[in-house]
Structure formats: C-alpha cells, structure tokens
mmCIF file of C-alpha atoms in Angstrom:
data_model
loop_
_atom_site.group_PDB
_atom_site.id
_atom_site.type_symbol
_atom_site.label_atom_id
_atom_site.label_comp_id
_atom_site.label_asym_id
_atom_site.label_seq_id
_atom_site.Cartn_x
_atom_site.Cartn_y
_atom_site.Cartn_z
ATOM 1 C CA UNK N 1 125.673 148.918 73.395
ATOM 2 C CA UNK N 2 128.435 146.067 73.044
ATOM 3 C CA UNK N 3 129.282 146.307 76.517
ATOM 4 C CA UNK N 4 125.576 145.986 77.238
ATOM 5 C CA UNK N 5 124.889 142.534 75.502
ATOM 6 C CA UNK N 6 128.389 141.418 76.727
ATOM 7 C CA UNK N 7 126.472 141.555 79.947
ATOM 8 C CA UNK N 8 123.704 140.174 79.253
ATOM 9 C CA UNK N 9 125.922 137.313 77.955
ATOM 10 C CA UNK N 10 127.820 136.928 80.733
ATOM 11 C CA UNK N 11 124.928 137.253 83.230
ATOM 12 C CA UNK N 12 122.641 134.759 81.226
ATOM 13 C CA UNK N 13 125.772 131.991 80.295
ATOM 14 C CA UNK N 14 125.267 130.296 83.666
ATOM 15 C CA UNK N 15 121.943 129.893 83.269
ATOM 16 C CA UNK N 16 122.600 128.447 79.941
ATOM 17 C CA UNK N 17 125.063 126.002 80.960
ATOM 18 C CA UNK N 18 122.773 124.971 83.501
ATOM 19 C CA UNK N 19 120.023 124.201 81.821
ATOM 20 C CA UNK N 20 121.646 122.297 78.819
ATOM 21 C CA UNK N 21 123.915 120.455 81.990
ATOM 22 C CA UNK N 22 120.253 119.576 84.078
ATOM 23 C CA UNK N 23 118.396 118.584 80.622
ATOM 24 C CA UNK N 24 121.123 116.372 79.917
ATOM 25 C CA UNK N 25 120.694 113.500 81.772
ATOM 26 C CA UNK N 26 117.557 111.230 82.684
ATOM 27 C CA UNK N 27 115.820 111.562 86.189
ATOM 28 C CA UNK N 28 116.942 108.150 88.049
ATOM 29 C CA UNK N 29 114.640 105.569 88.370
ATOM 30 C CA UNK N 30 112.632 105.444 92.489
ATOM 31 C CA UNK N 31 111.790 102.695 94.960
ATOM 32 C CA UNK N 32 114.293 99.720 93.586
ATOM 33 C CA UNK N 33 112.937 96.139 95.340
ATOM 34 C CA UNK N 34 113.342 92.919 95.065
ATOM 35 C CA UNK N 35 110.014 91.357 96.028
ATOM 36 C CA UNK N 36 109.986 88.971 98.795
ATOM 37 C CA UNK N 37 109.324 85.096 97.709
ATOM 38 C CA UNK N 38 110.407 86.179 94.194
ATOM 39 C CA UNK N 39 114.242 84.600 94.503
ATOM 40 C CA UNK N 40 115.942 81.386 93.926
ATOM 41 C CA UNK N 41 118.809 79.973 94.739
ATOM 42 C CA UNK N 42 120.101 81.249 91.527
ATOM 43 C CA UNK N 43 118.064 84.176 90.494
ATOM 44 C CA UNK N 44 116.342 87.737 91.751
ATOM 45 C CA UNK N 45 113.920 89.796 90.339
ATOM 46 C CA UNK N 46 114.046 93.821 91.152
ATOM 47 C CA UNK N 47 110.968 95.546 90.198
ATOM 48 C CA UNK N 48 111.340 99.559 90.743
ATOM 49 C CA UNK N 49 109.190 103.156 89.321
ATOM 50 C CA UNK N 50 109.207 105.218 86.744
ATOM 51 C CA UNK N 51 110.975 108.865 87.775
ATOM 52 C CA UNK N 52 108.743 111.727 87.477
ATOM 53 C CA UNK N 53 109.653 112.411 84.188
ATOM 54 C CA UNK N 54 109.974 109.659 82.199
ATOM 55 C CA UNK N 55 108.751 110.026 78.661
ATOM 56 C CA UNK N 56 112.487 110.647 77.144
ATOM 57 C CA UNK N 57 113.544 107.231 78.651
ATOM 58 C CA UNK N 58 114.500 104.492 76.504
ATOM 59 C CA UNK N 59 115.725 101.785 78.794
ATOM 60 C CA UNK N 60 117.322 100.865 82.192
ATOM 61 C CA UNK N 61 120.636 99.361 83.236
ATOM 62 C CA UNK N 62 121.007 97.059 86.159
ATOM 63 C CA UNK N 63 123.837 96.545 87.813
ATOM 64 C CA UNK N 64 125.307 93.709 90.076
ATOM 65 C CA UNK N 65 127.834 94.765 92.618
ATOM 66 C CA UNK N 66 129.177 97.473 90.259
ATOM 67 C CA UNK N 67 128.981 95.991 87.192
ATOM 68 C CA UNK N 68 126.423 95.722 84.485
ATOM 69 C CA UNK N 69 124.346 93.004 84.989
ATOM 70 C CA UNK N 70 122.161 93.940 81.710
ATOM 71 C CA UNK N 71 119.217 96.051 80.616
ATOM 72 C CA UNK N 72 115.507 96.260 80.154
ATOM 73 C CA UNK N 73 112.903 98.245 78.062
ATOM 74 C CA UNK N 74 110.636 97.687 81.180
ATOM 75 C CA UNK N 75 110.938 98.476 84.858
ATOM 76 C CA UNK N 76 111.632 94.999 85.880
ATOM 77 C CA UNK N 77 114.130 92.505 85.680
ATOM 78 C CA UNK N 78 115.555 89.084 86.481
ATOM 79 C CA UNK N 79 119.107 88.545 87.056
ATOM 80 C CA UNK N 80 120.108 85.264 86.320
ATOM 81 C CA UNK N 81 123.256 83.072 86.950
ATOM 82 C CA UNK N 82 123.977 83.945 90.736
ATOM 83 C CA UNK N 83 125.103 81.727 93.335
ATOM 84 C CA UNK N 84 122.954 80.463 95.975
ATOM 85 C CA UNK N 85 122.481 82.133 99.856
ATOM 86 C CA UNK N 86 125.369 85.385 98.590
ATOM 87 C CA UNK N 87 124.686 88.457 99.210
ATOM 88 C CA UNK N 88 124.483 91.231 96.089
ATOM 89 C CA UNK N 89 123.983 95.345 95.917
ATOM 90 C CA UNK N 90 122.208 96.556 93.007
ATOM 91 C CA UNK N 91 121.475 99.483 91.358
ATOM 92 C CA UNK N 92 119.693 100.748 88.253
ATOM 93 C CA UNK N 93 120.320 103.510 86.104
ATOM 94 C CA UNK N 94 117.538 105.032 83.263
ATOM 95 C CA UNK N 95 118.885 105.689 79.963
ATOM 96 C CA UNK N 96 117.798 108.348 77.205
ATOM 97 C CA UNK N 97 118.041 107.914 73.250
ATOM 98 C CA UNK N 98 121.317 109.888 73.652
ATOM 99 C CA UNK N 99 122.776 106.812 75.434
ATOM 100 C CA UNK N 100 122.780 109.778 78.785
ATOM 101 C CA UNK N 101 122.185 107.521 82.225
ATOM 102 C CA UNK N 102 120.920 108.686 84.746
ATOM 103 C CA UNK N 103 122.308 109.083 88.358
ATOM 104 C CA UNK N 104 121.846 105.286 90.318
ATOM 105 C CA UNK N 105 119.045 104.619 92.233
ATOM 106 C CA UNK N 106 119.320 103.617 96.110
ATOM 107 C CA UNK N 107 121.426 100.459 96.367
ATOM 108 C CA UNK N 108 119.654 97.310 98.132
ATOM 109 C CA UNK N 109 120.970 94.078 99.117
ATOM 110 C CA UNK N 110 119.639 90.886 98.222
ATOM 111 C CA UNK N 111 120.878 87.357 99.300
ATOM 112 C CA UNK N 112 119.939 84.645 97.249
ATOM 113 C CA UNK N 113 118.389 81.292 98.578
ATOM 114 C CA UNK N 114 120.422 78.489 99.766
ATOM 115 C CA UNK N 115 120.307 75.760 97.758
ATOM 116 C CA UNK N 116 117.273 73.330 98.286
ATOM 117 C CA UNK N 117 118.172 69.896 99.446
ATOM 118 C CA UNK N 118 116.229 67.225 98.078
ATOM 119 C CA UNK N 119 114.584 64.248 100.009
ATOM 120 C CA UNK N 120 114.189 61.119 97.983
ATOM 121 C CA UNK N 121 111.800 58.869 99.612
ATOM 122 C CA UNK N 122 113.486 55.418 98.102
ATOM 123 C CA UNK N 123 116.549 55.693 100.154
ATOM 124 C CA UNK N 124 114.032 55.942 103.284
ATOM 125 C CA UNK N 125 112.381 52.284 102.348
ATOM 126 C CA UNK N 126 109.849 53.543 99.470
ATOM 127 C CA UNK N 127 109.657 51.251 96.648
ATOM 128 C CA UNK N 128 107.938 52.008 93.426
ATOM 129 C CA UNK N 129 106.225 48.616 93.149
ATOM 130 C CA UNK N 130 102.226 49.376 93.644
ATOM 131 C CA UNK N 131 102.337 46.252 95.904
ATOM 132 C CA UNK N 132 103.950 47.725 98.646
ATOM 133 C CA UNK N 133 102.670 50.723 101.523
ATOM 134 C CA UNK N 134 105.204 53.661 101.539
ATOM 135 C CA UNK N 135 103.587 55.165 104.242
ATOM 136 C CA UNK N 136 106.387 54.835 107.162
ATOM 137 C CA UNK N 137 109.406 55.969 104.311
ATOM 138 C CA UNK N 138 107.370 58.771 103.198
ATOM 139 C CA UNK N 139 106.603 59.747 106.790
ATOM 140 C CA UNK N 140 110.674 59.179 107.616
ATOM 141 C CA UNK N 141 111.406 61.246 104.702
ATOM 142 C CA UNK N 142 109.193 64.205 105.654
ATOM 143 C CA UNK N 143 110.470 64.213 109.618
ATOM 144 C CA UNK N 144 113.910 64.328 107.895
ATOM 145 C CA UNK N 145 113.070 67.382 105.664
ATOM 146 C CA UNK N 146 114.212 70.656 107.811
#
C-alpha cells in the first residue's frame, strides 16, 4: 500500500510542479504598436492587447531598450523624455498581484521625429505693423519651409 501511493506521488509530482510553475506567471501582453502619427520629437505612444487571460492582471511594465521605462494600469502608454529622430526597442511585460511578470511581448522599433525647425516670417521681411502687406515674406517663408 505505501509503495502504491509512493507511486502515485511520484507519477503525479510532475504534473504538480507543472501546474503551480504554468499558473505562476501572467500570459504576456499581444500585438505591441506604436501608432503611426502618434510621435514627437520627444515622445511615443505604444498601444498593445489584453492576453487571453487577463482577469488576474494588475498592471504592465514598459520597457525602453532594456530598461524600465515605467508602468500602466491600462494597455497604453506614453513614454516621455526621448531624444528626437533615435531609434528605441520596446517591450512590455503584464504583471499579477503577486508582483509575477509575464514573459515580454514582441520587441518593435520606433524612431522618434526629428526635431521641427521653425520658420519665423519677420526675418523674411514681415513686420507686425497692420500698415504693411506681408504677403511676399510670408510667401518666402513658406518656399523656405522643407
């Protein structure tokens, strides 16, 4: 009889250790994306889905190149503070109340805009006076723009 439920012990362990191991950890967020037209010359926003089974997560973490960029209750977010026309990778990773992460998603690469020159019209002739037309500077301004 012992050696019987040793058996069933050692046959059903696995199984055991398996289960706890897979119920563990969060399914990993799908589809990461940064939406096109969304970015700035100092900014992105990712926007990615639920996993299939989601209910036991309490938050995502992003990550920038590696590192932890921060974390949201929602399944989007803007990182802030980057430098304009570089290229990033980044990930996200769901997070249960256990403080368990998930595996990462997919990385993507995003590459910031450059940095938007500005075209003032008064060092093309325009002057602010209501007196005077401004049509040539603003029209030299505008064939300047690229």
């Amino acid at each position: 009889m012992i050696s019987m439920k040793r058996n069933l012990i050692l046959f059903l362990l696995p199984a055991i250790i398996c289960f706890n191991l897979a119920a563990q950890a969060p399914e990993k967020p799908v589809n990461l994306i940064s939406p096109p037209g969304t970015g700035t010359p100092t900014s992105v926003t990712l926007l990615w889905d639920k996993p299939e089974k989601y209910a036991e997560i309490t938050a995502y973490q992003i990550f920038r190149d590696g590192r932890l960029a921060g974390t949201s209750n929602i399944t989007n977010f803007m990182v802030r503070n980057l430098k304009p026309n570089t290229t990033y990778t980044f990930t996200v990773k769901a997070l249960n109340a256990k403080g368990e992460s998930s595996e990462a998603t997919a990385d993507i690469k995003v590459t910031t805009r450059p940095k938007s020159k500005i075209f003032n019209i008064t060092k093309f002739g325009a002057v602010g006076d209501s007196t005077i037309m401004n049509t040539k500077a603003i029209q030299k301004a505008i064939d300047a723009c690229t």
